[in-house]
Coordinates of C-alpha atoms in Angstrom, one line a residue:
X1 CA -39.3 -48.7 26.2
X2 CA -36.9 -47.4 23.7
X3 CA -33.5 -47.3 25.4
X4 CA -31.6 -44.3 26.3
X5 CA -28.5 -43.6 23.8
X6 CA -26.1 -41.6 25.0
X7 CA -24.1 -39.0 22.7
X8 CA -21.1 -39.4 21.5
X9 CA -19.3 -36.6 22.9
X10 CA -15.5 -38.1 23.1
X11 CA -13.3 -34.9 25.4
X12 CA -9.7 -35.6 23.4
X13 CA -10.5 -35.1 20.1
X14 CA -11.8 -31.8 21.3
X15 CA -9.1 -30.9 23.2
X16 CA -6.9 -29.2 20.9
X17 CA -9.8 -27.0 19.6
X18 CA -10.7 -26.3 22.8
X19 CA -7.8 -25.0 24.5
X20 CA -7.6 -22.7 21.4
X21 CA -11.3 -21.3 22.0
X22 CA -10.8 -20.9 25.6
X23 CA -7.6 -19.1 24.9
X24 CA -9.5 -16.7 22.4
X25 CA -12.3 -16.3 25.2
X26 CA -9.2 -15.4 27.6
X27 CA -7.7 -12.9 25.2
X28 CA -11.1 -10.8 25.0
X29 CA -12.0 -10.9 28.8
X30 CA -8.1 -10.4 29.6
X31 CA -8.6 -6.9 27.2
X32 CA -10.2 -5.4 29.8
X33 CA -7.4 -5.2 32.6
X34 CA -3.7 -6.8 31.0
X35 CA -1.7 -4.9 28.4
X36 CA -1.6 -6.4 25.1
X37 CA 1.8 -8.0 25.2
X38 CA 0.8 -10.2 28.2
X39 CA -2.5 -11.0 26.1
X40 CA 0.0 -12.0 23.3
X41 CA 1.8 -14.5 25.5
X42 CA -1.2 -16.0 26.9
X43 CA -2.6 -16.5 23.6
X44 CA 1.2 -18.1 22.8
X45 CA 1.0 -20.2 25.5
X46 CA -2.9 -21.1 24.6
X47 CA -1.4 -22.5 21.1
X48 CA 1.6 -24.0 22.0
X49 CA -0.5 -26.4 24.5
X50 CA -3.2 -26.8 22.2
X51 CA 0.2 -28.3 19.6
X52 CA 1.3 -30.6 22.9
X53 CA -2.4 -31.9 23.3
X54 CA -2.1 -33.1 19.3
X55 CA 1.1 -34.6 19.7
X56 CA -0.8 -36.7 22.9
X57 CA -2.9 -37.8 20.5
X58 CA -1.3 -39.0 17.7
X59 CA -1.9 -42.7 16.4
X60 CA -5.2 -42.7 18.2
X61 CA -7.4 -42.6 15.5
X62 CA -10.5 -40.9 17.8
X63 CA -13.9 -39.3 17.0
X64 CA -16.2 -37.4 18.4
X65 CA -19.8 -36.6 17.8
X66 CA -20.0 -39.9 15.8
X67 CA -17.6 -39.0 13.6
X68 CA -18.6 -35.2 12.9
X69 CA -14.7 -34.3 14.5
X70 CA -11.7 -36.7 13.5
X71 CA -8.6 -36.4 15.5
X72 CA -6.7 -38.6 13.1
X73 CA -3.2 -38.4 12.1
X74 CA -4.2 -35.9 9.1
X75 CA -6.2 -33.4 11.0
X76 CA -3.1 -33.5 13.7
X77 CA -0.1 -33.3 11.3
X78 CA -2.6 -30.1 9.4
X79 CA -3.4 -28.8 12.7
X80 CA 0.3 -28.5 13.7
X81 CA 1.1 -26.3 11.0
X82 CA -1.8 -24.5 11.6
X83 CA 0.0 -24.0 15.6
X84 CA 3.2 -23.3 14.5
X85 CA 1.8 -20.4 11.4
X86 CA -0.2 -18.9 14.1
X87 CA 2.7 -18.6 16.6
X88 CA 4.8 -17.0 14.4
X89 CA 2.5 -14.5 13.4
X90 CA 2.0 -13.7 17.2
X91 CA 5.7 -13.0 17.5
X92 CA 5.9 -11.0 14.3
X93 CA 2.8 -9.2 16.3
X94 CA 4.7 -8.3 19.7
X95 CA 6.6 -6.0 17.7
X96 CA 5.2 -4.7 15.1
X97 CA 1.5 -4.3 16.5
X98 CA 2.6 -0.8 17.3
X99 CA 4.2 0.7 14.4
X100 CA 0.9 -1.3 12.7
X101 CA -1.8 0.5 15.2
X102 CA -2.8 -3.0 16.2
X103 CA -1.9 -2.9 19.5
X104 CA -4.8 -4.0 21.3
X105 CA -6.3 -7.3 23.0
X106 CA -9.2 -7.4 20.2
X107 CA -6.3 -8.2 17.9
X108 CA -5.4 -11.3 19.8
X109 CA -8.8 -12.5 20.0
X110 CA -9.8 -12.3 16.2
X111 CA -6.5 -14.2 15.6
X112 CA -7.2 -17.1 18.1
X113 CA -10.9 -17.0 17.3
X114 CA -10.1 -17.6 13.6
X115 CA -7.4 -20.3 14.5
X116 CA -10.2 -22.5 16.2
X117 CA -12.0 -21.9 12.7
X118 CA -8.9 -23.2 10.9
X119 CA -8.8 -26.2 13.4
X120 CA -12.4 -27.5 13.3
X121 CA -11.8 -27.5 9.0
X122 CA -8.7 -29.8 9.6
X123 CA -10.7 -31.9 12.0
X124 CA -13.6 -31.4 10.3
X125 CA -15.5 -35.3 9.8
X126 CA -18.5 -33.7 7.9
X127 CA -19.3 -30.8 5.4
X128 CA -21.3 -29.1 7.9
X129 CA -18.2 -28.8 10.9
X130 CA -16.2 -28.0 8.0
X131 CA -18.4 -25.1 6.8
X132 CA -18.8 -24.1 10.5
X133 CA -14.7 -23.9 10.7
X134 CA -14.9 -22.3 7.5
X135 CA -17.0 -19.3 9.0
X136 CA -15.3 -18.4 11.7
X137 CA -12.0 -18.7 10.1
X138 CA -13.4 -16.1 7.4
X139 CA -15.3 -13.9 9.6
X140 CA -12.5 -13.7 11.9
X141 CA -10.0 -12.8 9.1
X142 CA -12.4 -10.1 7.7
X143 CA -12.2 -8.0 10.9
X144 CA -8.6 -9.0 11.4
X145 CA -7.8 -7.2 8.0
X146 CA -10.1 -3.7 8.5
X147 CA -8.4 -3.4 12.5
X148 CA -6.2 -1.2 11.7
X149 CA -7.3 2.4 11.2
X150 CA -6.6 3.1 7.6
X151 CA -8.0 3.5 4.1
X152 CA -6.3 0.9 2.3
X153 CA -6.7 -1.5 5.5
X154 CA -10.5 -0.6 5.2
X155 CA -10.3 -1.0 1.0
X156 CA -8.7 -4.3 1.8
X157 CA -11.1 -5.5 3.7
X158 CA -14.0 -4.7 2.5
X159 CA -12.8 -6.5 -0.8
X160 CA -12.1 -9.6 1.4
X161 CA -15.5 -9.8 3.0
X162 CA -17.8 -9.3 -0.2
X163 CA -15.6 -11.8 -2.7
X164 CA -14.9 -14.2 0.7
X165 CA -19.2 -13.8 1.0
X166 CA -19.6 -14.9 -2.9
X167 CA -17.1 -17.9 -2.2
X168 CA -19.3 -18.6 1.0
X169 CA -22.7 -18.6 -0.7
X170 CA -21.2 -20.7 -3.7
X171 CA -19.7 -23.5 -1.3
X172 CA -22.8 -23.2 0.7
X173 CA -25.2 -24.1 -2.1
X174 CA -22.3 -26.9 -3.2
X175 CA -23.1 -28.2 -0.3
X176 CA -26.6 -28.1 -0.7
X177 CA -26.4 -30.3 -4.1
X178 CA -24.4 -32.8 -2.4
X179 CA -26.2 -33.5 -0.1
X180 CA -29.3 -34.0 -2.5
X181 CA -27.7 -36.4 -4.6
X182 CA -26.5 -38.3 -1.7
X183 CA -28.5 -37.8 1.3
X184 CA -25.4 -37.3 4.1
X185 CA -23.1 -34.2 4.8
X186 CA -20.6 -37.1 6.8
X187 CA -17.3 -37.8 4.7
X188 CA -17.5 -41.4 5.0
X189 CA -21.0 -41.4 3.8
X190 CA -20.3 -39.4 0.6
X191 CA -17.2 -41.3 0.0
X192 CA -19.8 -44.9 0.1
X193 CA -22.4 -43.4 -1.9
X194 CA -20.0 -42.3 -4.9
X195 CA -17.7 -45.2 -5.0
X196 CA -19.9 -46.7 -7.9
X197 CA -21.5 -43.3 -8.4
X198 CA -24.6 -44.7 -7.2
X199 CA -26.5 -42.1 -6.6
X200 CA -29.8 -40.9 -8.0
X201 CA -29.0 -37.7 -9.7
X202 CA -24.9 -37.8 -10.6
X203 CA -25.4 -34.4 -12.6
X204 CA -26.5 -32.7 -9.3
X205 CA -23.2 -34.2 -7.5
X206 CA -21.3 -33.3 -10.4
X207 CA -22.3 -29.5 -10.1
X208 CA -22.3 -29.8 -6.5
X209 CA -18.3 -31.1 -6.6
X210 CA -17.9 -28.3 -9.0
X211 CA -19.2 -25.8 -6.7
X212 CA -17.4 -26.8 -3.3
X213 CA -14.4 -26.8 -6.2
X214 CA -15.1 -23.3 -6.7
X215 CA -15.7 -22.2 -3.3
X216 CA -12.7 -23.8 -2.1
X217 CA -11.0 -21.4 -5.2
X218 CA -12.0 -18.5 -3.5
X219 CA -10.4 -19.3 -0.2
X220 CA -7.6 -21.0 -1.4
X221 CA -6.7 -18.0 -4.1
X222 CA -7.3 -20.1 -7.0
X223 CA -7.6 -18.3 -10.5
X224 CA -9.8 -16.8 -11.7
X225 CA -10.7 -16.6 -8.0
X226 CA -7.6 -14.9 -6.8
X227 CA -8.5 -11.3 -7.3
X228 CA -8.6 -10.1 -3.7
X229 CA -5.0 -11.6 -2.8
X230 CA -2.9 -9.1 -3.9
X231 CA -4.8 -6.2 -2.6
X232 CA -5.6 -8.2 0.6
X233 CA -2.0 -9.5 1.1
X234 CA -0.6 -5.9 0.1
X235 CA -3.4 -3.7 2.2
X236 CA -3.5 -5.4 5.4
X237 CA -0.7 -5.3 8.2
X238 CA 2.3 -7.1 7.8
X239 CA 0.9 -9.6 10.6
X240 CA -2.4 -10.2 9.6
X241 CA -1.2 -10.6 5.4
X242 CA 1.6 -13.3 7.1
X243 CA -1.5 -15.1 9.1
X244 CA -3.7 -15.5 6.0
X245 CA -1.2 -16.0 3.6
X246 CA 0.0 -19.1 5.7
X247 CA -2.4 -20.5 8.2
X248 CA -5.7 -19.4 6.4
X249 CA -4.6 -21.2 3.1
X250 CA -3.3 -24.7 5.3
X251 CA -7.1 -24.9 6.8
X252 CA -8.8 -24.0 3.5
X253 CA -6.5 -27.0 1.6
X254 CA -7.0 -29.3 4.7
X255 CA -10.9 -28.7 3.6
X256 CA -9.9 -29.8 0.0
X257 CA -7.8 -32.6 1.1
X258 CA -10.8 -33.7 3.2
X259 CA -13.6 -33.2 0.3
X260 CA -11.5 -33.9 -3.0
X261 CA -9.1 -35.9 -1.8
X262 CA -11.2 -38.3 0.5
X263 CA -15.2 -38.0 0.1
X264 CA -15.2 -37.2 -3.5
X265 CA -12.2 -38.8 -5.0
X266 CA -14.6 -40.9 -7.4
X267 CA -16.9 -38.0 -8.3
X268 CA -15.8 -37.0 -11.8
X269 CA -15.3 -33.6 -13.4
X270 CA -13.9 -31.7 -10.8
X271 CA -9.9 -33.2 -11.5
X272 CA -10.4 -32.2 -15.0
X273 CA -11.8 -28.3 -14.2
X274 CA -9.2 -28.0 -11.3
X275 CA -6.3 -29.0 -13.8
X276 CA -7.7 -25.7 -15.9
X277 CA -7.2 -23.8 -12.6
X278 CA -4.2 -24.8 -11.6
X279 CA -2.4 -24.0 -15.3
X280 CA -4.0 -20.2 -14.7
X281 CA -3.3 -19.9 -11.3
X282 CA 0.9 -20.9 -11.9
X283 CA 0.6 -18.6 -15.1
X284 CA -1.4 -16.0 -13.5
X285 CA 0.9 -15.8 -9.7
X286 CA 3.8 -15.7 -12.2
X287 CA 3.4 -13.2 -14.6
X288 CA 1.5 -11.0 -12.0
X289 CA 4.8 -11.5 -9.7
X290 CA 7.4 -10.1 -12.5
X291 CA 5.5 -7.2 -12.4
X292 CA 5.1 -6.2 -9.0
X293 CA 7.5 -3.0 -7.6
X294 CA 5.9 -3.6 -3.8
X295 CA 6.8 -6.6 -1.9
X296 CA 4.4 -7.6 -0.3
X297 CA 2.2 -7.6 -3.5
X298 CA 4.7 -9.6 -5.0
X299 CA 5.0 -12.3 -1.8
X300 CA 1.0 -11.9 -2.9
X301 CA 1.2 -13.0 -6.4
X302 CA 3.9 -15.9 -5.3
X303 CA 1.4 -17.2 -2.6
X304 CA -1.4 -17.3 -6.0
X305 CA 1.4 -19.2 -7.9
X306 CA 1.9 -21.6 -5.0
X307 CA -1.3 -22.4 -4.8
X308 CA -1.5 -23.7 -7.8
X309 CA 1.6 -26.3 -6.9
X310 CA 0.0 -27.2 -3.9
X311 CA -3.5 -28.0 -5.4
X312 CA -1.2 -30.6 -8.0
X313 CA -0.9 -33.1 -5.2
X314 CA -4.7 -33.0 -5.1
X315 CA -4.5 -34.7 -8.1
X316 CA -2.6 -37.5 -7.0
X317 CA -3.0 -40.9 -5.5
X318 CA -3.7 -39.8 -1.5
X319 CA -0.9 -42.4 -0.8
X320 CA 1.3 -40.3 -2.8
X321 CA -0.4 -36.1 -2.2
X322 CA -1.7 -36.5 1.5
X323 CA 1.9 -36.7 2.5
X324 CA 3.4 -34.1 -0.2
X325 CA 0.8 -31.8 0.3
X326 CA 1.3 -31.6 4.6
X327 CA 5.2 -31.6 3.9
X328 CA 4.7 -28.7 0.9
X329 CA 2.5 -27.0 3.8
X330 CA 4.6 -27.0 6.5
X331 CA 7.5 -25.5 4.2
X332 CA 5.1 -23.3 2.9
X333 CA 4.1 -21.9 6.2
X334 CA 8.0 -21.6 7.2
X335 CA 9.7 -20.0 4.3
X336 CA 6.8 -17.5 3.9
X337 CA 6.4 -16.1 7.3
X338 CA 9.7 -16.1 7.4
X339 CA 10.2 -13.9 4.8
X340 CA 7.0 -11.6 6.0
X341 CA 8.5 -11.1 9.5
X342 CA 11.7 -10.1 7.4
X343 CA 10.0 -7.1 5.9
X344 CA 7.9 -6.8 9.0
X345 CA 11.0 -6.4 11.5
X346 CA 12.7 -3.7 8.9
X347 CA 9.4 -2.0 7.2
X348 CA 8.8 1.9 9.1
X349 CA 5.2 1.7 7.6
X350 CA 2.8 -0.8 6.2
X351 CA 3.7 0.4 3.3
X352 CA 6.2 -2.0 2.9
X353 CA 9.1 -2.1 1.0
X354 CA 9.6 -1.5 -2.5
X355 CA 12.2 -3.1 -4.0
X356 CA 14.2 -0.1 -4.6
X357 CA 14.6 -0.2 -0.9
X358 CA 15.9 -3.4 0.0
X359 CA 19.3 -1.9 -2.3
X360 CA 21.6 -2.9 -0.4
X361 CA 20.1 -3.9 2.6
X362 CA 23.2 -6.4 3.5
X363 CA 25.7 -4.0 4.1
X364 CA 22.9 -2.5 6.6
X365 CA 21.1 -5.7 8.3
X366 CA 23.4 -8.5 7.1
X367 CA 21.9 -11.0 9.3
X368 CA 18.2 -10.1 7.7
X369 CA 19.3 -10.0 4.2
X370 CA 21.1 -13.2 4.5
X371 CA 17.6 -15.1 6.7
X372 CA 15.1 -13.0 3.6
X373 CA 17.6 -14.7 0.9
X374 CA 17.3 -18.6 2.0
X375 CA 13.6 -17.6 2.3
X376 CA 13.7 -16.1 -1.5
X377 CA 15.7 -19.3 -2.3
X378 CA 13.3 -21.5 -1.1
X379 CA 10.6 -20.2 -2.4
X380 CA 11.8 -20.4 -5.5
X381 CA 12.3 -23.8 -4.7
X382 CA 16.5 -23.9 -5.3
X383 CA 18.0 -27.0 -3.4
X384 CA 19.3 -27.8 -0.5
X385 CA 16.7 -25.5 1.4
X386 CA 13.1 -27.4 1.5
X387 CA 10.9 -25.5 -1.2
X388 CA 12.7 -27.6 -3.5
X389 CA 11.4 -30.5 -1.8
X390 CA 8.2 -30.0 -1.5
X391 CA 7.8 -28.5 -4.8
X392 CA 9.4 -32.2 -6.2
X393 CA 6.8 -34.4 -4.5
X394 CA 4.2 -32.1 -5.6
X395 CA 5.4 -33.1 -8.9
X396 CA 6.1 -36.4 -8.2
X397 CA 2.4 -37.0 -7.3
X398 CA 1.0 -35.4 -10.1
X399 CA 3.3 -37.0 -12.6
X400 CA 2.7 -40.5 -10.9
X401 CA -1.1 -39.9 -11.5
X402 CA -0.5 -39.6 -14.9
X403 CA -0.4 -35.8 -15.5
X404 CA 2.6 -35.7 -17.5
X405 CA 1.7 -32.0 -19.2
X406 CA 0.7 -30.4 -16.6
X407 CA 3.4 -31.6 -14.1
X408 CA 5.9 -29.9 -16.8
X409 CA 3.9 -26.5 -17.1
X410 CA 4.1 -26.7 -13.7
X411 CA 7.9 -27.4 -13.8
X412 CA 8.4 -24.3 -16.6
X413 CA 6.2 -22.1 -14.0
X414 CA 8.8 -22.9 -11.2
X415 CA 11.9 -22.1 -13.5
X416 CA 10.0 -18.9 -14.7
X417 CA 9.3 -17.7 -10.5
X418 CA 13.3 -17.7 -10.1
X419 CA 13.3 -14.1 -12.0
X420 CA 11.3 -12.3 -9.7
X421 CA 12.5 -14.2 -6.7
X422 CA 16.2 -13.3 -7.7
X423 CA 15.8 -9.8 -8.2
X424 CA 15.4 -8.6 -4.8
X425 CA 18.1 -10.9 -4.2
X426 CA 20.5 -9.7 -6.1
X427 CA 19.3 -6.0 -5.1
X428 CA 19.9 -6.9 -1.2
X429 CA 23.3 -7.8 -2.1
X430 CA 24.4 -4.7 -4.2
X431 CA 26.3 -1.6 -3.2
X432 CA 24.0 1.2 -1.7
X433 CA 25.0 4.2 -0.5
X434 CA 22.0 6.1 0.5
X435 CA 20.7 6.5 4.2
X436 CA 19.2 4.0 6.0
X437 CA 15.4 3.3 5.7
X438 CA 14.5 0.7 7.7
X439 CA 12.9 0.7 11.5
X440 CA 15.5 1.1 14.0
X441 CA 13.8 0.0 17.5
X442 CA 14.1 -3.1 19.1
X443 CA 12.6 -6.4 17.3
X444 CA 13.2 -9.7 19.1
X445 CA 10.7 -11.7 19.0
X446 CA 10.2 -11.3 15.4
X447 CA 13.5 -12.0 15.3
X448 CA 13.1 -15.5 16.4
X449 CA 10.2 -15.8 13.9
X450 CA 12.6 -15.6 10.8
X451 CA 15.0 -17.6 12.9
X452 CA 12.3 -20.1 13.3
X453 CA 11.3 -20.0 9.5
X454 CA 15.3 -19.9 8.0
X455 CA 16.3 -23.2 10.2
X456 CA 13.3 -25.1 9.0
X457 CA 13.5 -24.4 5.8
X458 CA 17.4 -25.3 6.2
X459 CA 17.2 -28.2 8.5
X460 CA 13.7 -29.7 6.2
X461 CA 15.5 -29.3 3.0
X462 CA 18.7 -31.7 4.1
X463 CA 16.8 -33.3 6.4
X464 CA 12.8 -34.1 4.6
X465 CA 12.1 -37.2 6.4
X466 CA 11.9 -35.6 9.9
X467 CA 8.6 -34.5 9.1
X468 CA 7.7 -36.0 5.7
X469 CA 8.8 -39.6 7.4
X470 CA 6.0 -38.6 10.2
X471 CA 3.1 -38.8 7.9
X472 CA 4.2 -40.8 4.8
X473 CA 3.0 -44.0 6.4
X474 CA 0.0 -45.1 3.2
X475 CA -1.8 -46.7 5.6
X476 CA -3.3 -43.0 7.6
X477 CA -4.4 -41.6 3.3
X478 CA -5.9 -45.3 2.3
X479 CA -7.9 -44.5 5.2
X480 CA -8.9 -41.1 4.3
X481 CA -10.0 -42.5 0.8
X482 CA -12.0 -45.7 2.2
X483 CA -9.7 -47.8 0.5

């Protein structure tokens, strides 16, 4: 008699993903009988325990599902961001859900919906949970960005579903090759089966790699793969453009960090083809950024250009870009929403501003244009505020890899961003003596969302190690690459 083998259904690594879905299932059944803003703070509190159960589980190394979910110190460290981006854009959302015609529960549960998506891709142990993460984080954000009832939230959308669909399909049949070439969807397995590249068929993995490579671009906002960002960023509310253009991109680069950096490090082609995209993505962001009169397009075009710094320390040694690429993250996450729940605490419409209208916006809101500034400042990555940080080790890791040109196109692209970053700057801090144009009603809990993102990027910048110290330890990437 064969003997009975029990699953392998381990409860903590589920834990965090769990209490996120059950706090998604709460905020649609709550719809029916609690206001919104209590919705809001159960979803809150829904996240911020999902964050605690992480940090309970750190150094444990645990699996589930033999393997399929990995509550390692990489999916935890990523999946913290991904609690602490989502957060914030709930605050930004208490008060601006209104003024955005968001204000109701369905809101809520699209957002924690596609934050258990974003979760399952960080703990993702094979292509298939990743892909699974992948969907719902996608078809979450597609409804999230057509909620509210207007034409250009609608336009928005609509171009976010059908390019998102291509990037899905393309990914999908990626998938499909690798799996040919090397018989397993499991990380480990992939990683053990190209480590002398013996496989069968390496052309088949090689346009397989390529493909997840491309897929990946879509999601990430890679160029030439970028083209629904700016309309997407600049179309949809303030809140939802802040929740993809921060905890969207960490999951979709914790899914490249999982599949470049780990099961496919050996699999060759796809560095040299991502080196192409990263040049056009920082040349690209940039130049489309000096251009921009709107805001939030230009925030847009800075989140393509950052994009291509982050995917530099996928280049690198995973000794070396795990660690820059979580710290770059979590600054990333900070310094933007930040600066989105800047313009969403003052904008009257979703219009935005231009940048006509921040003129003079000190000598009206001091205390914003002084939190939107450090946020501008770190971005462009000027010291002692922690974009300059995280845009060093980027470049440390690629230069160290031996990607001498491309680490100083990258460094010319960063000089290049401090023009457009400046000049609404230097327009918050001029003379203006025109009436007020900003929303005048009452704003505090976004107000502790920029408070949130200006002290981090403060307190990370003088102070790196206090999270860069957490997951610099070689010993939790050596692991992720088998070595």
């Amino acid at each position: 008699m064969t003997p009975l083998v029990l699953p392998d259904v381990a409860l903590a690594p589920l834990l965090p993903i769990a209490i996120t879905l059950l706090g998604a299932i709460a905020a649609t059944l709550l719809g029916f009988f609690m206001p919104r803003r209590a919705i809001t703070i159960v979803s809150m509190v829904a996240l911020i325990l999902a964050g605690v159960s992480m940090v309970t589980l750190w150094n444990g190394g645990l699996t589930s599902f033999g393997g399929s979910l990995q509550a390692d110190n990489v999916a935890l460290s990523l999946g913290l961001i991904i609690v602490l981006g989502s957060v914030m854009a709930l605050l930004v959302s208490f008060d601006n859900a209104s003024r955005a015609r968001l204000a109701f529960p369905e809101f809520d549960a699209m957002l924690m919906y596609a934050v258990t998506g974003t979760l399952l891709i960080a703990f993702s142990g094979d292509l298939v949970t990743m892909l699974i993460g992948l969907e719902v984080m996608s078809l979450s954000g597609y409804v999230m960005a057509t909620l509210q009832d207007s034409r250009r939230a609608e336009e928005s959308g609509m171009k976010y579903f059908l390019l998102g669909a291509v990037g899905s399909a393309i990914l999908i049949y990626g998938i499909a090759l690798v799996y040919g070439a090397t018989g397993t969807f499991s990380y480990v397995g992939i990683r053990d089966a190209t480590a002398g590249l013996a496989v069968q068929n390496v052309g088949i993995l090689v346009v397989g790699a390529l493909m997840l490579l491309c897929g990946f671009g879509f999601k990430v906002a890679l160029a030439p793969f970028h083209q629904w960002t700016p309309d997407v960023y600049g179309g949809s509310p303030t809140t939802v453009s802040l929740f993809l253009s921060t905890v969207v991109k960490v999951a979709a680069f914790a899914g490249m960090l999982r599949v470049f950096g780990g099961a496919m490090q050996n699999v060759p082609a796809w560095a040299g083809v991502l080196q192409i995209l990263i040049v056009a993505t920082i040349v690209i962001g940039n130049l489309g950024a000096l251009f921009q009169t709107n805001f939030k397009r230009l925030m847009a075009y800075s989140a393509v250009a950052h994009t291509g710094f982050l995917a530099l320390t996928l280049l690198g040694n995973p000794a070396t870009g795990g660690p820059a690429l979580t710290y770059y993250l979590l600054v990333y996450t900070l310094m933007t929403a930040g600066a989105l729940a800047v313009v969403s605490a003052l904008q009257r419409s979703e219009a935005a501003f231009s940048l006509d209208d921040m003129r003079g916006l000190f000598y009206r809101h001091p205390a914003y244009a002084v939190a939107l500034a450090v946020c501008l400042a770190s971005l462009a990555g000027l010291p002692p505020f922690a974009g300059f940080m995280g845009k060093y080790l980027a470049f440390q890791a690629s230069f160290q890899a031996g990607y001498v040109g491309l680490t100083l196109i990258a460094a010319m692209g960063s000089v290049a961003a401090l023009i457009y970053y400046l000049r609404p700057a230097m327009l918050m801090f001029m003379p203006d003596r025109t009436p007020a144009r900003e929303f005048s009603g009452e704003r505090t809990p976004t107000t502790a969302a920029v408070v949130l993102g200006v002290v981090g990027v403060t307190v990370l910048g003088i102070l790196p190690n206090i999270a860069y110290g957490l997951v610099a330890d070689p010993a939790i990437w050596t692991l992720l690459a088998g070595r």
